[in-house]
Amino acid sequence: MKEEQKIFLIILDGLGDRPIDSFTGQTPLEAARTPVLNLLAEKGTLGLIDVEGVGVRPGSDTSYLSLLGYDPKEYYFGRGPFEALGAGINMNPGDVAFRVNFATLDKKGKVADRRAGRIEKCNELAKALEKIKSEVKFSIKATREHRGALVFKGKGISPNITTNDSKNTGVKPLEIKPTDETPEAKNTASIANDFLSQANKLLDKHPENKKRQKNKLQPANYLLLRGAGSYHPLPSIKERYGLTSATIAGDSLYKGIAIATGMDVVEVRGATGAGDTNLLAKTLTAKNTLLTHDFVVLHIKGTDDFGHDGDAMGKKAFIERVDAALTELANIDNTIIALTGDHSTPCALKNHSGDAVPLLINGRGVRVDSIQKFGERDAAKGGMGRIRGLDLMPELLNLAGRAKMYGT
Ligand code: ZN
Ligand code: ZN
């Protein structure tokens, strides 16, 4: 049998897009100058992925699980637990986790800003909340900018409660309510409402917020809780595929999914999970990590952010920066390289869409097709055809010479 190859999966979040008038009908990826991706495409094969099925608009959490071969119908238990793991909070089965926005409540108790004036970090504010007196043990941590995670720990709690985030400003936050009749859900709703009112009082008088107000900045004096979920361990990548694995990502969601699936998380200085991330450092780290691991996932978030901002020029320029940082891949050998998106985030929609995402696969043994460059319409003509998200890992294992025989 031929030697097994390593697998390097690069995910550009929200990569797929739609035609842009100012790019004469090209997408940001098609309009971008991408000599490295084009070379990989020329010597590889392209295709399209319907990550969650044709026309389904995926969230980043469910789509990422699917690309790793974990069917979200079986393994998705809400975004909160993944965010919490990625924030560095230890979780036990049954703990209930939320993703948190530090937000601004005005004097009338209405939400003035859902992101607290795009505050840069909330670490000190999160620390101050450790003083909250709650009937459950809890852990709260800030991640990047206004974001963070909160976990209620122990027994007698439930994720079956509503959010306090109406996603609107100028209105009071919603009261959290149970979504079923269980005492656990009622209990958790009341614990959460009490936690939020204590948090508001503590944050309001925090010196950092006093300083922000003095400088005419929005204070981060309130928490919006979303994505409630109860944590259950997932079978690991090692158990499922027999691969040692690692993830390189700036954003806490992807670190959390890595931890939940038993992958090593390799930290990179300057990996911010945003458009200003240190792409070259991430690529070089990924390349080094391939020396010690069978399967490495490199997640890059910036493409999605530019899509959400409707900034086609920014998305195109960011893809060009990614391409330049991938120059290092030209001389990787014994590795199946796959590059794709977790979903499309068309600039015209400023949100995720159900459009299929382009896929590029390169490496020894790949049936090279006739396509010479990487873009959505090129991908539609590629040799891989059109697959679903859950098909990606089996295909990569097959190409890497690591698929188990079905039958004898
Ligand atoms: Zn995404
Ligand atoms: Zn997104």
Coordinates of C-alpha atoms and ligand atoms in Angstrom, one line a residue:
M1 CA 0.0 0.0 0.0
K2 CA 1.2 3.5 -0.8
E3 CA 2.2 5.7 2.1
E4 CA -0.6 7.5 3.9
Q5 CA -0.7 11.2 3.3
K6 CA -1.5 14.0 5.8
I7 CA -4.6 16.2 5.4
F8 CA -4.6 19.9 5.5
L9 CA -8.0 21.6 5.5
I10 CA -8.2 25.3 5.1
I11 CA -11.6 27.0 5.7
L12 CA -12.2 30.5 4.6
D13 CA -15.3 31.5 6.5
G14 CA -18.1 32.7 4.3
L15 CA -15.9 32.4 1.2
G16 CA -18.7 31.9 -1.4
D17 CA -20.4 35.0 -2.9
R18 CA -22.6 36.2 -5.7
P19 CA -21.8 38.4 -8.8
I20 CA -20.9 42.0 -8.0
D21 CA -21.8 44.7 -10.5
S22 CA -18.7 46.8 -9.8
F23 CA -16.6 43.6 -10.5
T24 CA -18.3 43.3 -13.9
G25 CA -20.4 40.4 -12.6
Q26 CA -17.6 38.5 -10.9
T27 CA -17.6 37.4 -7.3
P28 CA -14.9 38.7 -4.9
L29 CA -13.1 35.4 -5.2
E30 CA -13.3 35.4 -9.0
A31 CA -12.2 39.1 -9.1
A32 CA -9.3 38.6 -6.7
R33 CA -5.7 38.0 -8.0
T34 CA -4.9 34.6 -6.6
P35 CA -1.8 33.1 -8.3
V36 CA -1.2 30.5 -5.5
L37 CA -4.8 29.2 -5.4
N38 CA -4.9 29.2 -9.2
L39 CA -1.7 27.0 -9.3
L40 CA -3.2 24.6 -6.7
A41 CA -6.4 24.5 -8.8
E42 CA -4.4 23.8 -12.0
K43 CA -2.7 20.9 -10.4
G44 CA -5.8 19.7 -8.5
T45 CA -9.5 19.4 -8.8
L46 CA -12.4 21.6 -8.0
G47 CA -16.0 21.1 -6.9
L48 CA -18.9 22.7 -5.0
I49 CA -20.1 21.9 -1.5
D50 CA -23.7 22.1 -0.4
V51 CA -22.6 22.2 3.2
E52 CA -25.9 21.4 4.9
G53 CA -27.9 20.4 1.7
V54 CA -29.0 22.3 -1.4
G55 CA -30.3 25.8 -0.6
V56 CA -29.8 25.4 3.2
R57 CA -28.5 28.6 4.9
P58 CA -25.9 27.3 7.4
G59 CA -24.7 28.9 10.6
S60 CA -21.0 28.8 11.2
D61 CA -21.3 26.2 14.0
T62 CA -23.4 23.6 12.2
S63 CA -21.5 24.0 8.9
Y64 CA -18.1 23.6 10.6
L65 CA -19.3 20.4 12.3
S66 CA -20.5 19.1 8.9
L67 CA -17.2 19.8 7.2
L68 CA -15.5 17.8 10.0
G69 CA -17.9 15.0 9.3
Y70 CA -20.1 15.4 12.4
D71 CA -23.7 15.5 11.4
P72 CA -25.2 18.5 13.3
K73 CA -28.5 16.6 13.6
E74 CA -26.7 14.3 15.9
Y75 CA -24.0 16.4 17.4
Y76 CA -25.1 20.0 17.6
F77 CA -26.3 21.2 21.0
G78 CA -26.3 25.0 20.5
R79 CA -23.5 27.4 20.1
G80 CA -23.0 28.3 23.7
P81 CA -21.0 25.2 24.8
F82 CA -18.5 25.6 21.9
E83 CA -18.0 29.3 22.6
A84 CA -17.4 28.5 26.3
L85 CA -14.9 25.7 25.5
G86 CA -13.1 28.1 23.1
A87 CA -13.1 30.8 25.8
G88 CA -11.1 28.4 28.0
I89 CA -14.0 27.4 30.4
N90 CA -13.9 23.8 31.5
M91 CA -17.3 22.1 31.0
N92 CA -18.9 19.0 32.4
P93 CA -21.8 17.1 30.7
G94 CA -25.1 18.9 31.5
D95 CA -23.5 22.3 32.1
V96 CA -25.5 25.1 30.4
A97 CA -23.5 27.6 28.3
F98 CA -24.3 30.8 26.5
R99 CA -22.5 33.1 24.2
V100 CA -22.4 36.6 25.6
N101 CA -22.4 40.1 24.2
F102 CA -21.3 42.9 26.5
A103 CA -23.9 45.6 25.6
T104 CA -25.0 49.0 26.6
L105 CA -28.2 49.7 28.5
D106 CA -29.2 53.4 28.7
K107 CA -30.7 55.2 31.7
K108 CA -34.2 54.1 30.8
G109 CA -33.1 50.5 30.7
K110 CA -33.2 50.2 27.0
V111 CA -30.5 48.5 24.8
A112 CA -28.6 51.4 23.3
D113 CA -25.8 49.3 21.7
R114 CA -25.7 45.5 21.3
R115 CA -21.9 45.6 21.1
A116 CA -21.1 48.3 23.7
G117 CA -19.6 50.8 21.2
R118 CA -17.4 48.0 19.7
I119 CA -15.4 47.9 22.9
E120 CA -12.0 46.4 22.4
K121 CA -11.9 43.9 25.3
C122 CA -14.0 43.0 28.3
N123 CA -11.6 40.9 30.4
E124 CA -11.6 43.2 33.5
L125 CA -15.4 43.6 33.3
A126 CA -15.9 39.8 33.1
K127 CA -13.6 39.4 36.1
A128 CA -15.8 41.8 38.1
L129 CA -18.8 39.6 37.5
E130 CA -17.2 36.8 39.5
K131 CA -18.7 38.6 42.5
I132 CA -22.3 37.9 41.5
K133 CA -24.2 35.8 44.1
S134 CA -26.0 33.0 42.3
E135 CA -27.5 29.8 43.5
V136 CA -25.5 27.9 40.9
K137 CA -21.8 27.8 40.3
F138 CA -20.9 29.8 37.2
S139 CA -18.0 30.8 35.0
I140 CA -17.8 33.9 32.7
K141 CA -15.0 34.8 30.4
A142 CA -14.5 37.5 27.8
T143 CA -13.1 36.6 24.4
R144 CA -12.5 39.1 21.6
E145 CA -14.0 42.6 21.5
H146 CA -17.5 42.6 23.0
R147 CA -17.8 38.8 23.1
G148 CA -17.6 36.2 25.8
A149 CA -19.2 33.1 27.2
L150 CA -21.1 32.2 30.4
V151 CA -21.6 28.8 31.9
F152 CA -24.0 27.7 34.6
K153 CA -22.6 24.6 36.2
G154 CA -24.1 21.6 38.0
K155 CA -27.4 19.8 38.2
G156 CA -31.0 21.0 38.0
I157 CA -30.5 23.4 35.1
S158 CA -31.7 23.3 31.5
P159 CA -30.8 25.1 28.2
N160 CA -34.6 25.3 27.4
I161 CA -35.0 29.0 28.0
T162 CA -35.4 32.1 25.7
T163 CA -32.8 34.7 25.0
N164 CA -32.9 38.3 26.4
D165 CA -31.6 39.6 23.0
S166 CA -34.3 41.0 20.7
K167 CA -31.5 41.9 18.3
N168 CA -32.9 45.5 18.3
T169 CA -31.8 48.7 20.0
G170 CA -34.1 51.3 21.6
V171 CA -36.1 48.6 23.3
K172 CA -35.8 47.0 26.7
P173 CA -34.1 43.6 26.8
L174 CA -36.5 40.6 26.8
E175 CA -37.2 38.8 30.0
I176 CA -35.8 35.2 29.9
K177 CA -38.5 32.6 30.0
P178 CA -38.6 28.8 30.2
T179 CA -39.5 27.1 26.9
D180 CA -40.9 24.0 28.6
E181 CA -42.7 23.2 31.8
T182 CA -39.8 21.5 33.6
P183 CA -38.7 22.8 37.0
E184 CA -35.2 22.9 35.5
A185 CA -36.1 25.3 32.8
K186 CA -38.1 27.5 35.2
N187 CA -35.2 27.5 37.6
T188 CA -32.6 28.3 35.0
A189 CA -34.7 31.2 33.6
S190 CA -35.0 32.7 37.0
I191 CA -31.3 32.2 37.7
A192 CA -30.4 33.9 34.4
N193 CA -32.7 36.9 35.0
D194 CA -31.3 37.4 38.5
F195 CA -27.7 37.1 37.1
L196 CA -28.4 39.7 34.4
S197 CA -29.8 42.3 36.9
Q198 CA -26.8 41.8 39.2
A199 CA -24.4 42.0 36.3
N200 CA -26.0 45.3 35.2
K201 CA -25.5 46.8 38.7
L202 CA -21.9 45.6 39.0
L203 CA -20.9 46.7 35.5
D204 CA -22.6 50.1 35.8
K205 CA -20.3 51.2 38.6
H206 CA -17.2 49.6 37.3
P207 CA -14.3 52.1 37.0
E208 CA -13.7 51.0 33.4
N209 CA -17.3 51.9 32.4
K210 CA -17.1 55.2 34.4
K211 CA -14.0 56.0 32.3
R212 CA -15.7 55.1 29.1
Q213 CA -18.7 57.4 29.9
K214 CA -16.3 60.2 30.7
N215 CA -14.7 59.7 27.3
K216 CA -18.2 59.7 25.7
L217 CA -18.0 56.0 24.9
Q218 CA -20.9 53.5 25.4
P219 CA -20.4 51.7 28.7
A220 CA -20.4 47.9 28.6
N221 CA -22.9 47.6 31.4
Y222 CA -25.2 44.7 30.4
L223 CA -25.0 41.2 29.0
L224 CA -27.0 39.7 26.1
L225 CA -27.2 35.9 26.4
R226 CA -27.7 33.8 23.3
G227 CA -27.1 30.3 21.9
A228 CA -28.0 28.4 25.1
G229 CA -26.9 24.8 25.0
S230 CA -26.2 21.9 27.3
Y231 CA -22.8 20.3 26.8
H232 CA -22.2 16.7 25.8
P233 CA -18.8 15.3 24.8
L234 CA -18.4 14.4 21.1
P235 CA -16.6 11.3 19.8
S236 CA -13.1 12.5 19.0
I237 CA -11.4 12.9 15.6
K238 CA -9.0 10.2 16.8
E239 CA -11.8 7.8 17.6
R240 CA -13.7 8.4 14.4
Y241 CA -10.8 8.7 11.8
G242 CA -7.7 7.5 13.7
L243 CA -6.1 10.8 13.0
T244 CA -4.0 13.0 15.3
S245 CA -5.3 16.5 14.7
A246 CA -4.9 20.2 15.4
T247 CA -6.8 23.4 14.7
I248 CA -5.4 26.9 14.1
A249 CA -8.1 29.5 14.6
G250 CA -8.4 32.9 16.1
D251 CA -12.1 32.8 16.9
S252 CA -13.4 31.0 20.0
L253 CA -16.2 29.0 18.3
Y254 CA -13.6 27.1 16.2
K255 CA -11.3 26.6 19.1
G256 CA -14.3 25.3 21.1
I257 CA -15.3 22.8 18.3
A258 CA -11.7 21.6 18.2
I259 CA -11.6 21.0 22.0
A260 CA -15.0 19.2 21.8
T261 CA -13.7 16.9 19.1
G262 CA -10.4 16.2 20.9
M263 CA -8.2 18.3 18.5
D264 CA -5.1 20.2 19.8
V265 CA -5.6 23.9 19.6
V266 CA -2.4 25.6 18.4
E267 CA -2.3 29.3 19.4
V268 CA -0.7 31.8 17.0
R269 CA 0.4 35.3 18.1
G270 CA -1.6 37.8 16.2
A271 CA -4.4 35.4 15.1
T272 CA -7.3 37.7 15.9
G273 CA -10.2 35.9 14.2
A274 CA -10.8 39.1 12.2
G275 CA -9.7 40.9 9.1
D276 CA -6.5 42.2 10.7
T277 CA -5.3 38.6 11.5
N278 CA -1.7 37.6 11.0
L279 CA -2.2 35.3 8.0
L280 CA 1.4 34.4 7.4
A281 CA 2.0 33.4 11.0
K282 CA -1.1 31.2 10.8
T283 CA 0.0 29.5 7.6
L284 CA 3.5 28.9 8.8
T285 CA 2.2 27.5 12.1
A286 CA -0.2 25.2 10.2
K287 CA 2.7 24.0 8.0
N288 CA 4.8 23.2 11.1
T289 CA 1.9 21.5 12.8
L290 CA 1.6 19.1 9.8
L291 CA 5.0 17.7 10.9
T292 CA 3.5 16.4 14.1
H293 CA -0.2 15.8 13.3
D294 CA -2.0 13.8 10.6
F295 CA -4.8 16.3 10.2
V296 CA -4.6 20.1 10.5
V297 CA -7.5 22.6 10.1
L298 CA -6.7 26.2 9.5
H299 CA -9.7 28.5 10.0
I300 CA -9.7 32.1 8.7
K301 CA -12.6 34.3 9.7
G302 CA -12.0 37.6 7.8
T303 CA -13.8 36.6 4.6
D304 CA -17.1 36.2 6.5
D305 CA -16.7 39.6 8.3
F306 CA -16.2 41.4 5.0
G307 CA -19.3 39.6 3.7
H308 CA -21.4 40.7 6.7
D309 CA -20.2 44.3 6.2
G310 CA -21.2 44.2 2.5
D311 CA -17.6 45.1 1.7
A312 CA -16.8 43.4 -1.6
M313 CA -13.6 45.3 -2.1
G314 CA -12.4 44.4 1.4
K315 CA -13.4 40.7 0.8
K316 CA -11.5 40.6 -2.5
A317 CA -8.4 42.3 -0.9
F318 CA -8.5 39.9 2.0
I319 CA -8.7 36.9 -0.3
E320 CA -5.6 38.3 -2.1
R321 CA -3.8 38.5 1.3
V322 CA -4.8 34.9 2.1
D323 CA -3.4 33.8 -1.3
A324 CA -0.1 35.5 -0.6
A325 CA 0.2 33.9 2.8
L326 CA -0.5 30.5 1.2
T327 CA 2.7 30.8 -1.0
E328 CA 4.4 28.5 1.6
L329 CA 2.1 25.6 0.5
A330 CA 3.8 25.3 -2.9
N331 CA 6.4 23.0 -1.4
I332 CA 4.4 20.9 1.0
D333 CA 4.5 17.3 0.0
N334 CA 2.8 14.1 1.1
T335 CA -0.3 16.2 2.0
I336 CA -3.8 16.4 0.6
I337 CA -4.7 20.1 0.7
A338 CA -8.4 21.1 0.7
L339 CA -9.6 24.7 0.7
T340 CA -13.2 25.7 0.9
G341 CA -15.7 27.8 2.8
D342 CA -18.1 26.8 5.6
H343 CA -20.9 28.7 3.7
S344 CA -21.4 31.6 1.4
T345 CA -21.7 35.2 2.9
P346 CA -22.6 37.2 -0.2
C347 CA -21.7 40.9 0.2
A348 CA -25.1 41.9 -1.4
L349 CA -27.0 40.0 1.4
K350 CA -24.6 40.9 4.3
N351 CA -25.6 37.5 5.6
H352 CA -25.1 33.8 5.1
S353 CA -26.9 32.2 2.1
G354 CA -27.6 28.7 0.9
D355 CA -25.4 29.1 -2.2
A356 CA -22.9 26.2 -2.6
V357 CA -19.3 27.0 -1.7
P358 CA -16.3 26.4 -4.0
L359 CA -13.9 23.5 -3.1
L360 CA -10.3 23.0 -4.2
I361 CA -8.4 19.7 -3.6
N362 CA -4.7 19.2 -4.4
G363 CA -2.3 16.5 -3.7
R364 CA -0.8 13.2 -4.8
G365 CA -3.3 10.9 -6.5
V366 CA -6.0 13.6 -7.0
R367 CA -7.6 13.2 -10.5
V368 CA -6.5 16.5 -11.9
D369 CA -9.3 18.2 -13.9
S370 CA -9.0 20.8 -16.7
I371 CA -9.8 23.8 -14.5
Q372 CA -7.0 26.3 -14.3
K373 CA -8.2 28.8 -11.6
F374 CA -10.2 29.0 -8.5
G375 CA -13.6 30.7 -8.4
E376 CA -17.3 29.8 -7.9
R377 CA -18.0 29.3 -11.6
D378 CA -14.7 27.4 -12.2
A379 CA -15.6 25.2 -9.3
A380 CA -19.0 24.4 -10.9
K381 CA -17.1 22.8 -13.8
G382 CA -14.6 20.9 -11.7
G383 CA -14.0 17.2 -11.4
M384 CA -15.2 16.8 -7.9
G385 CA -18.7 17.8 -8.9
R386 CA -21.1 18.8 -6.2
I387 CA -20.9 17.1 -2.8
R388 CA -22.4 17.7 0.7
G389 CA -20.5 18.9 3.7
L390 CA -20.6 15.5 5.3
D391 CA -19.0 14.0 2.2
L392 CA -15.8 16.0 2.5
M393 CA -14.0 14.1 5.3
P394 CA -14.7 10.7 3.7
E395 CA -13.3 12.0 0.4
L396 CA -10.2 13.5 2.1
L397 CA -9.6 10.2 4.0
N398 CA -9.9 8.3 0.7
L399 CA -7.4 10.6 -1.1
A400 CA -5.0 10.4 1.8
G401 CA -5.0 6.6 1.7
R402 CA -6.7 6.4 5.1
A403 CA -10.2 5.2 4.3
K404 CA -11.3 1.9 5.8
M405 CA -12.5 -0.8 3.3
Y406 CA -16.3 -1.2 3.2
G407 CA -16.7 -5.0 2.9
T408 CA -13.7 -7.2 2.0
Ligands
ZN1 ZN -19.0 30.8 9.0
ZN2 ZN -21.0 34.8 9.4

